[in-house]
């Protein structure tokens, strides 16, 4: 019997889809070519709003189109259905106060919604959402229509809520192979089941809910140790803090209009836009326009200001983390891995506070909106008889890096690094008062950028003028599980940043990868020399400019022989940097220049020391 069951699951022609059936949004993913893929409509947001609109006549509308009716038809537009799954009236009194649609109870004590004289159970409504998600998924699968699904539910769902989810899938004509916990799915997406044992904290801050789960892994099997959270805390509350700021200024101006639902919705969307921008930039424009009222309002909001507004909300999530840790009987340092889920975990202050709380960097490499569906797809793949070996061995076949001054490459993510992965390196400016830096992202093993494959270019501008070498530009390479590389450069003092997204493996065949590797072996010696040459020339440039900057002042204080020696060394180094191709000659010129600058360095050090000692008695030193 067991064998037969396994055999049925094990049909590779019949894959299993993973579905994240969410309170606000739902989405599906499938495991293919060694990794999970989100099934998104062409060039569209992957998520389908978990919203259903019932027009007066005709079929119900599900998803984005339904959401557009939220304000015009509040009584026939259903959302947050997940909150009512498997619950009776008494369980959800608080939630019911917040939804604008009529609800009653069946004779069995189950909830039902009354719409246009007909009743619908939460299961029937969830079935409509599942059908839509399944439809959209199948459109991306070239004619395959897998009926078998893995569906995720919150870790705290009880048996009745899980059964209601199964029933919804059945009504949708789907075969639920397994129901899994959302935090388990998120951990699977990060491959944490590959760890023999450990403890994982999954911090999930979405639009309207917050959940934290503490999981243990034993021999690759997850067990929920504790859960906590707040069913009414999320990104909407972060938006509300900005809305309040705006209303304080706007109320005297707009009077009763401030209570108008369309006005409030517009303001909320403007606040959300500003919040999202602040996850990317150190400041943002909070811009709100009501053309009909001739109203234009805007305010500059800095990230610090926003962080001060939302700090109490973030602290509330940490209180829940504290409770979960106490329930699990663990100290914060017992957590080995932290996984972030939900769009609101993109807020930098959230990431920072979570890191401070657990004392470890959380995983942020995967899209926090998609990670649960991805994990469900991984579980589906395992249940369909697939192995995780491919995922485990998923590595980047070629190094990824940047062209540095002089044309050499700085490899940031080395070939054969397991993905997802990320790496950060610091860079600085080459010239005085340089206010912009050009970044050229390259792929390959060769030492000169010109011999590597060019992936893209971007510019970071807005660096404040300062002497060469003083600016600190941190460049982060983030390679996600889908092989998408995001390069972000950030100037530390101002927070100015730029980023670019590229697909390193796009258009590359295995044979081309092989050729690129072979070329790097064939040219290993000359590449080494070429890179050394490029770096030596850059170094000479920096030394010559630094020396020239101090020579005007120092010339009179150095003896004529030293000055002549230095001038000659500079000229020789410059000549070498300009046209010489022999590494040994350039190396010698660089070393000569270093030697010739020693008296100048001593003189400058002397000056600095004198300045430091001025006005101090010997015994103070
Ligand atoms: P979810 O329920 O996981 O889809 O999360 C939706 C919430 O994430 C909403 O409140 C969004 O405003 C929020 N969100 C999405 N992207 C960002 C971002 N880049 N920065 C801050 N919040 C975001």
XYZ file of C-alpha atoms and ligand atoms in Angstrom:
644
model
C 0.000 0.000 0.000
C 2.679 2.432 1.022
C 4.671 1.422 -2.041
C 1.733 2.078 -4.342
C 1.182 5.501 -2.851
C 4.820 6.370 -3.328
C 4.739 5.115 -6.844
C 1.852 7.383 -7.747
C 3.555 10.419 -6.268
C 6.736 9.567 -8.050
C 5.527 10.321 -11.557
C 7.845 13.003 -12.949
C 5.314 13.839 -15.680
C 2.908 14.894 -12.988
C 4.540 17.627 -10.930
C 3.109 19.042 -7.722
C 2.476 22.786 -7.487
C 3.134 24.711 -4.265
C 0.498 27.280 -3.291
C 0.812 30.033 -0.698
C -2.839 30.760 0.138
C -2.441 34.110 1.886
C -4.698 36.497 3.786
C -3.938 39.358 1.384
C -2.257 37.707 -1.605
C -1.840 34.177 -2.951
C 0.644 32.696 -5.394
C 1.952 29.463 -6.822
C 5.370 28.011 -7.629
C 6.764 24.884 -9.219
C 10.114 23.118 -8.930
C 11.881 22.861 -12.289
C 15.478 22.654 -13.493
C 16.781 22.226 -9.993
C 15.037 25.116 -8.273
C 11.625 26.539 -7.443
C 10.087 28.982 -9.925
C 7.270 31.358 -9.212
C 4.453 30.952 -11.715
C 3.721 34.551 -12.572
C 1.625 35.923 -15.393
C 3.902 37.334 -18.079
C 5.761 40.415 -16.748
C 3.293 40.866 -13.926
C 3.360 40.841 -10.192
C 3.388 37.214 -9.123
C 0.756 37.676 -6.451
C -2.961 37.383 -6.854
C -4.906 39.498 -4.348
C -7.013 37.152 -2.198
C -10.096 39.241 -2.972
C -13.419 38.195 -4.513
C -16.010 40.522 -5.979
C -19.581 39.355 -6.597
C -21.213 41.438 -9.333
C -25.020 41.673 -9.342
C -25.092 39.178 -12.196
C -22.496 36.919 -13.681
C -19.572 35.024 -12.196
C -17.515 36.196 -9.255
C -14.298 38.046 -10.095
C -11.118 37.081 -8.224
C -7.809 38.905 -7.822
C -6.599 42.279 -9.013
C -9.803 43.153 -10.880
C -11.866 42.329 -7.777
C -9.747 44.570 -5.583
C -10.684 47.550 -7.699
C -14.257 47.266 -6.420
C -13.198 47.440 -2.778
C -14.408 51.006 -2.269
C -17.295 51.183 -4.668
C -18.945 47.902 -3.552
C -17.794 47.229 0.014
C -20.620 44.780 0.879
C -19.981 42.433 -2.042
C -16.228 42.517 -2.068
C -14.727 39.881 0.151
C -11.210 39.895 1.545
C -9.270 38.403 4.464
C -11.265 35.174 4.034
C -8.362 33.232 5.544
C -9.106 34.779 8.930
C -12.473 32.961 8.934
C -11.414 29.499 7.754
C -12.602 26.778 10.135
C -13.872 29.293 12.684
C -17.247 29.980 14.342
C -18.814 33.364 15.043
C -17.539 33.436 18.612
C -13.901 32.911 17.469
C -13.792 35.884 15.126
C -15.896 38.612 16.701
C -13.031 41.112 16.528
C -12.263 40.347 12.887
C -15.905 40.594 11.900
C -16.128 44.129 13.244
C -13.566 45.120 10.640
C -15.109 43.638 7.508
C -17.947 45.402 5.726
C -19.858 42.297 4.581
C -22.808 40.516 6.238
C -22.047 37.271 8.034
C -24.244 34.657 9.679
C -23.810 31.217 11.213
C -24.958 27.848 9.872
C -26.861 25.458 12.099
C -23.558 23.657 12.689
C -22.016 26.803 14.125
C -19.949 27.571 11.013
C -19.594 30.974 9.447
C -21.182 31.948 6.182
C -21.273 35.160 4.173
C -24.498 36.492 2.693
C -24.095 37.972 -0.750
C -26.920 38.930 -3.105
C -29.253 36.583 -1.216
C -26.922 33.577 -1.438
C -24.654 32.192 1.252
C -21.014 31.201 0.896
C -18.751 29.504 3.415
C -15.107 30.625 3.805
C -14.144 27.286 2.224
C -16.169 28.073 -0.898
C -14.600 31.516 -1.096
C -11.089 30.151 -0.628
C -11.881 27.594 -3.334
C -12.548 30.480 -5.749
C -9.156 31.979 -4.889
C -7.416 28.608 -5.286
C -9.059 28.061 -8.674
C -7.807 31.441 -9.874
C -4.272 30.795 -8.585
C -4.278 27.357 -10.202
C -5.558 28.788 -13.498
C -2.855 31.450 -13.615
C -0.218 28.841 -12.733
C -1.342 26.454 -15.476
C -1.205 29.258 -18.055
C 2.552 29.339 -17.419
C 2.973 25.581 -17.736
C 2.517 25.080 -21.473
C -0.543 22.920 -21.327
C 0.318 20.838 -18.255
C -2.382 21.127 -15.624
C -1.086 19.554 -12.420
C -3.979 18.914 -10.064
C -1.777 17.931 -7.137
C -0.837 20.702 -4.774
C 0.978 21.458 -1.533
C -0.743 24.292 0.333
C 0.772 26.337 3.147
C -0.993 27.467 6.326
C 0.193 29.424 9.377
C 1.952 27.292 11.981
C -0.723 28.182 14.552
C -3.639 26.863 12.403
C -5.538 24.212 14.363
C -7.027 21.024 12.938
C -10.320 22.680 11.999
C -8.529 25.450 10.105
C -6.304 22.929 8.308
C -9.300 20.762 7.426
C -11.138 23.825 6.100
C -8.123 24.502 3.840
C -8.213 20.919 2.555
C -11.946 21.224 1.918
C -11.424 24.461 -0.018
C -8.878 22.732 -2.261
C -11.222 19.815 -2.802
C -14.010 22.194 -3.840
C -11.555 23.748 -6.288
C -10.961 20.312 -7.808
C -7.422 20.072 -6.461
C -5.735 17.137 -4.801
C -3.956 18.274 -1.642
C -0.883 16.109 -1.274
C 0.164 17.894 1.884
C -0.593 20.916 4.023
C 2.629 22.431 5.389
C 3.387 25.251 7.789
C 4.365 28.563 6.220
C 7.570 28.930 8.305
C 8.588 25.397 7.351
C 8.067 26.267 3.695
C 10.182 29.418 4.040
C 12.961 27.360 5.653
C 12.748 24.769 2.866
C 13.119 27.516 0.271
C 16.440 28.411 1.908
C 17.461 24.758 1.925
C 17.659 24.671 5.729
C 16.383 21.078 5.742
C 19.853 20.192 4.494
C 21.213 21.010 7.926
C 21.429 17.984 10.189
C 20.018 19.873 13.113
C 19.599 23.393 14.376
C 17.086 26.023 15.380
C 15.389 28.471 13.052
C 13.421 31.649 13.744
C 11.008 32.644 10.992
C 9.953 36.298 11.259
C 6.969 37.021 9.023
C 5.762 40.620 8.790
C 3.234 41.064 6.006
C 0.654 43.724 5.218
C -1.697 43.072 8.112
C -0.308 40.265 10.249
C 2.831 39.363 12.122
C 3.910 35.801 12.945
C 7.069 34.495 14.473
C 7.816 30.787 14.637
C 10.660 28.958 16.293
C 11.452 25.674 14.563
C 13.868 22.909 15.340
C 15.470 20.828 12.613
C 16.346 17.257 13.461
C 17.762 15.123 10.672
C 16.183 17.503 8.149
C 12.731 17.318 9.761
C 11.140 20.513 11.062
C 9.244 20.724 14.335
C 7.436 23.826 15.574
C 8.721 24.671 19.055
C 6.711 27.856 19.556
C 4.735 30.468 17.688
C 3.646 33.956 18.576
C 2.512 37.050 16.764
C -0.110 39.659 16.328
C -2.956 39.110 13.862
C -3.381 42.876 13.469
C 0.101 44.232 13.009
C 1.826 44.734 9.676
C 2.791 47.060 6.862
C -0.619 48.770 6.979
C 0.248 50.004 10.467
C 3.576 51.363 9.233
C 1.648 53.253 6.516
C -0.756 54.574 9.124
C 2.034 56.343 11.030
C 2.766 58.395 7.896
C -0.941 58.974 7.241
C -1.230 60.437 10.743
C 1.653 62.827 10.083
C -0.066 64.012 6.906
C -3.483 64.341 8.531
C -2.118 66.501 11.300
C -1.066 69.061 8.706
C -3.970 68.520 6.332
C -6.953 68.472 8.700
C -7.188 72.228 9.215
C -6.953 72.645 5.453
C -9.425 69.995 4.260
C -11.936 69.800 7.108
C -14.480 67.008 6.700
C -12.844 65.699 3.557
C -10.323 64.023 5.877
C -13.040 61.507 6.805
C -13.890 60.641 3.197
C -12.976 56.977 2.401
C -11.600 57.795 -1.062
C -9.461 60.595 0.405
C -8.175 58.257 3.112
C -7.438 55.506 0.610
C -5.499 57.943 -1.607
C -3.525 59.133 1.374
C -2.804 55.576 2.478
C -1.479 54.674 -0.978
C 0.727 57.792 -1.010
C 2.037 56.850 2.440
C 2.786 53.289 1.303
C 4.647 54.616 -1.740
C 6.754 56.862 0.487
C 7.437 53.968 2.893
C 8.560 51.681 0.062
C 10.850 54.391 -1.323
C 12.388 54.783 2.139
C 13.428 51.116 2.073
C 15.573 52.026 -0.918
C 16.647 55.604 -0.312
C 17.660 57.667 2.734
C 14.851 60.111 2.062
C 11.630 60.240 0.099
C 8.921 62.599 -0.999
C 5.518 61.953 0.586
C 3.349 63.290 -2.188
C -0.437 63.481 -2.138
C -2.645 65.054 -4.788
C -6.445 65.367 -5.014
C -6.957 67.013 -8.414
C -10.725 67.465 -7.915
C -10.017 69.555 -4.820
C -7.045 71.313 -6.282
C -5.025 69.887 -3.412
C -1.305 69.186 -3.679
C 0.580 68.373 -0.553
C 4.046 67.043 -0.044
C 6.587 66.538 2.620
C 10.152 65.358 2.657
C 10.549 62.386 4.973
C 13.947 61.066 5.990
C 14.527 57.438 6.826
C 15.450 58.481 10.384
C 12.110 60.255 10.810
C 10.213 57.235 9.509
C 12.210 54.875 11.699
C 11.353 56.957 14.760
C 7.650 56.751 13.859
C 7.613 52.983 13.388
C 10.029 52.042 16.188
C 7.217 51.211 18.678
C 5.583 48.911 16.099
C 8.842 47.077 15.428
C 9.342 46.738 19.190
C 5.914 45.074 19.401
C 7.079 42.417 16.951
C 10.161 41.859 19.099
C 7.970 41.459 22.192
C 6.258 38.613 20.346
C 9.687 37.158 19.467
C 10.584 37.337 23.153
C 7.408 35.441 24.064
C 8.069 32.780 21.428
C 11.643 32.315 22.651
C 10.423 32.003 26.252
C 7.798 29.444 25.188
C 10.448 27.470 23.335
C 12.647 27.666 26.451
C 15.532 29.119 24.446
C 17.902 32.059 24.709
C 18.228 34.291 21.669
C 21.726 33.027 20.925
C 20.355 29.488 20.442
C 18.956 30.511 17.049
C 21.136 29.274 14.181
C 19.242 30.736 11.230
C 16.744 33.548 10.814
C 14.422 33.649 7.831
C 12.511 36.797 6.848
C 9.105 36.492 5.213
C 6.574 39.145 4.151
C 6.929 42.401 2.239
C 7.408 44.525 5.357
C 10.691 42.790 6.179
C 12.180 44.916 3.374
C 12.154 47.864 5.781
C 15.848 48.305 6.728
C 14.987 49.114 10.371
C 13.088 45.816 10.642
C 16.071 43.873 9.324
C 18.421 45.754 11.628
C 16.332 45.250 14.781
C 15.811 41.555 14.022
C 19.549 41.145 13.558
C 20.230 42.966 16.831
C 17.612 40.891 18.650
C 18.919 37.490 17.588
C 22.534 38.590 17.211
C 22.730 37.110 13.714
C 22.212 38.260 10.160
C 18.850 37.117 8.818
C 18.456 35.511 5.398
C 17.249 38.115 2.922
C 18.439 36.639 -0.357
C 15.035 35.431 -1.552
C 12.040 37.620 -2.305
C 10.158 37.710 1.032
C 6.815 37.745 -0.785
C 7.627 34.585 -2.705
C 9.649 32.507 -0.284
C 6.677 30.574 1.164
C 5.337 29.549 -2.259
C 8.864 28.567 -3.290
C 9.205 26.347 -0.231
C 5.836 24.749 -0.968
C 7.137 23.956 -4.455
C 10.281 22.409 -2.941
C 8.086 20.240 -0.706
C 5.991 19.297 -3.766
C 9.148 18.304 -5.614
C 10.320 16.111 -2.732
C 6.888 14.476 -2.505
C 6.909 13.865 -6.254
C 10.036 11.798 -5.704
C 12.611 14.454 -6.585
C 15.834 14.838 -4.665
C 17.379 17.953 -3.213
C 20.829 17.092 -4.553
C 20.488 19.432 -7.488
C 19.494 22.272 -5.240
C 22.351 21.509 -2.909
C 24.843 21.521 -5.716
C 23.427 24.686 -7.176
C 26.466 26.880 -7.545
C 27.423 29.772 -9.740
C 29.653 28.368 -12.490
C 31.547 31.605 -13.194
C 32.852 34.329 -10.892
C 31.049 37.654 -10.739
C 32.894 40.891 -10.132
C 33.678 44.467 -11.022
C 36.113 46.195 -13.312
C 38.522 48.170 -11.164
C 40.568 51.249 -12.052
C 43.109 50.229 -14.662
C 40.938 47.501 -16.171
C 41.579 44.580 -13.795
C 38.696 42.605 -12.301
C 37.821 42.382 -8.623
C 35.985 39.097 -8.142
C 33.223 39.515 -5.587
C 31.343 36.210 -5.810
C 33.738 33.426 -6.617
C 32.952 30.649 -9.040
C 31.408 27.567 -7.398
C 29.820 29.597 -4.581
C 26.570 27.896 -3.531
C 23.540 30.042 -4.330
C 21.717 31.956 -2.987
C 24.626 33.998 -1.674
C 25.718 37.548 -1.093
C 29.016 39.332 -0.676
C 29.921 42.914 0.158
C 33.194 44.709 -0.584
C 34.345 48.237 0.128
C 35.686 50.540 -2.588
C 36.845 54.126 -2.602
C 37.285 57.028 -5.002
C 40.394 57.360 -7.150
C 40.486 61.127 -7.687
C 40.007 64.142 -5.414
C 36.458 65.527 -5.371
C 35.177 62.632 -7.408
C 31.386 62.792 -7.116
C 30.491 59.752 -9.200
C 31.712 56.189 -9.690
C 31.047 54.015 -12.720
C 30.565 50.330 -12.073
C 31.068 47.716 -14.735
C 29.794 44.293 -13.702
C 31.616 41.399 -15.316
C 31.511 37.616 -15.291
C 34.312 35.156 -15.827
C 37.655 33.963 -14.569
C 39.983 36.181 -16.603
C 41.954 38.818 -14.740
C 41.246 41.707 -17.089
C 37.702 43.002 -17.373
C 38.092 43.290 -21.150
C 38.507 39.487 -21.316
C 35.401 38.793 -19.219
C 31.767 38.860 -20.193
C 30.171 42.242 -19.612
C 26.893 41.987 -17.684
C 25.967 45.621 -17.220
C 27.007 49.070 -16.107
C 25.684 51.521 -13.566
C 26.695 54.856 -12.117
C 26.638 55.994 -8.516
C 26.446 59.765 -8.375
C 25.925 62.229 -5.543
C 29.106 61.389 -3.631
C 30.091 64.508 -1.650
C 33.400 66.027 -2.826
C 36.276 64.724 -0.708
C 39.923 63.802 -1.135
C 40.719 60.660 -3.131
C 40.485 57.515 -1.049
C 38.241 59.030 1.624
C 34.818 57.985 0.311
C 33.559 54.584 1.452
C 31.448 52.877 -1.162
C 30.104 49.476 -0.134
C 29.164 47.268 -3.063
C 26.898 44.317 -2.431
C 26.465 41.419 -4.851
C 23.318 39.446 -4.122
C 22.722 36.327 -6.192
C 19.323 34.782 -5.568
C 18.207 31.198 -5.991
C 16.838 32.012 -9.444
C 20.271 33.170 -10.564
C 19.300 36.856 -10.599
C 22.141 39.135 -9.515
C 21.394 42.441 -7.815
C 24.372 44.756 -7.426
C 23.930 47.647 -5.021
C 26.521 50.366 -4.393
C 26.081 52.643 -1.417
C 28.137 55.637 -0.309
C 28.295 55.333 3.453
C 28.321 58.978 4.574
C 25.227 60.066 2.636
C 23.489 56.737 2.079
C 23.291 57.525 -1.657
C 22.880 54.303 -3.542
C 22.399 52.817 -6.974
C 21.530 49.320 -8.012
C 21.203 47.148 -11.075
C 19.668 43.732 -11.672
C 21.192 41.326 -14.183
C 20.831 37.687 -15.113
C 24.365 36.330 -15.301
C 23.477 33.019 -16.918
C 21.027 34.456 -19.434
C 22.012 33.426 -22.958
C 24.996 31.343 -21.821
C 25.171 27.704 -22.855
C 27.083 25.041 -20.934
C 29.594 24.911 -23.781
C 30.262 28.624 -23.548
C 30.816 28.322 -19.794
C 33.250 25.512 -20.509
C 35.059 27.640 -23.108
C 35.340 30.559 -20.708
C 36.843 28.325 -18.051
C 39.260 26.773 -20.526
C 40.368 30.234 -21.699
C 41.164 31.209 -18.129
C 43.367 28.092 -17.722
C 45.055 28.684 -21.089
C 45.833 32.309 -20.286
C 46.554 31.881 -16.586
C 50.155 33.177 -16.680
C 49.623 36.158 -18.962
C 46.387 37.023 -17.109
C 48.230 37.070 -13.833
C 50.813 39.462 -15.297
C 48.171 41.620 -16.934
C 46.268 42.000 -13.690
C 49.433 42.759 -11.749
C 50.387 45.330 -14.373
C 46.981 47.023 -14.199
C 47.058 47.173 -10.409
C 50.661 48.472 -10.329
C 49.769 51.231 -12.765
C 46.769 52.263 -10.675
C 48.949 52.299 -7.586
C 51.547 54.467 -9.345
C 48.790 56.892 -10.351
C 47.635 57.198 -6.739
C 51.204 57.626 -5.438
C 52.099 60.265 -8.045
C 49.013 62.318 -7.261
C 49.535 62.087 -3.496
C 53.186 63.106 -3.873
C 52.363 66.023 -6.176
C 49.755 67.283 -3.702
C 52.381 67.639 -0.968
C 55.406 68.672 -3.032
C 54.438 72.350 -3.449
C 54.637 72.854 0.294
C 57.481 70.477 0.996
C 59.810 71.326 -1.902
C 61.606 74.112 0.031
C 62.014 72.025 3.149
C 63.661 69.046 1.401
C 67.286 69.134 0.327
C 67.842 69.655 -3.440
C 69.218 66.136 -3.978
C 66.103 64.537 -2.493
C 63.900 66.771 -4.630
C 65.810 65.860 -7.796
C 65.675 62.161 -6.911
C 61.950 62.386 -6.296
C 61.247 64.302 -9.512
C 63.164 61.709 -11.477
C 61.366 58.800 -9.798
C 57.988 60.410 -10.491
C 58.839 60.932 -14.157
C 60.098 57.338 -14.505
C 57.031 55.914 -12.768
C 54.764 58.024 -14.932
C 56.510 56.775 -18.080
C 56.136 53.194 -16.893
C 52.478 53.703 -16.089
C 51.830 55.254 -19.483
C 53.321 52.785 -21.886
C 55.382 50.011 -20.316
C 54.132 46.446 -20.700
C 56.865 44.561 -18.862
C 55.593 43.855 -15.341
C 59.123 43.741 -13.929
C 59.984 47.215 -15.250
C 56.757 48.702 -13.885
C 57.247 46.977 -10.534
C 60.767 48.411 -10.321
C 59.528 51.914 -11.177
C 56.848 51.647 -8.487
C 59.364 50.446 -5.875
C 61.780 53.241 -6.877
C 59.022 55.790 -6.440
C 58.203 54.415 -3.025
C 61.831 54.617 -1.976
C 62.193 58.185 -3.304
C 59.098 59.350 -1.397
C 60.414 58.139 1.980
C 62.089 61.481 2.929
C 58.887 63.331 1.995
C 56.846 60.937 4.119
C 59.228 61.445 7.053
C 58.948 65.222 6.689
C 55.152 65.063 6.663
C 55.073 62.725 9.670
C 57.342 65.117 11.482
C 54.922 67.956 10.784
C 51.964 65.961 12.033
C 53.815 64.934 15.185
C 54.874 68.537 15.862
C 51.328 69.721 15.461
C 50.083 67.082 17.862
C 52.664 68.010 20.461
C 52.250 71.768 20.226
C 51.400 73.237 23.592
C 52.125 70.029 25.488
C 54.909 69.619 28.030
C 57.141 66.586 27.687
C 55.602 64.737 30.589
C 52.168 65.099 29.016
C 53.345 63.128 26.017
P 2.756 40.750 2.178
O 1.510 40.654 3.004
O 3.824 39.850 2.573
O 2.474 40.771 0.721
O 3.358 42.208 2.506
C 2.759 43.356 2.028
C 3.306 44.522 2.811
O 4.665 44.698 2.497
C 2.593 45.816 2.460
O 2.317 46.536 3.647
C 3.623 46.543 1.636
O 3.486 47.952 1.760
C 4.906 46.065 2.268
N 6.062 46.222 1.387
C 6.253 45.716 0.149
N 7.436 46.120 -0.357
C 8.009 46.916 0.593
C 9.236 47.657 0.664
N 10.119 47.656 -0.335
N 9.489 48.354 1.798
C 8.602 48.374 2.818
N 7.431 47.706 2.799
C 7.137 46.985 1.700
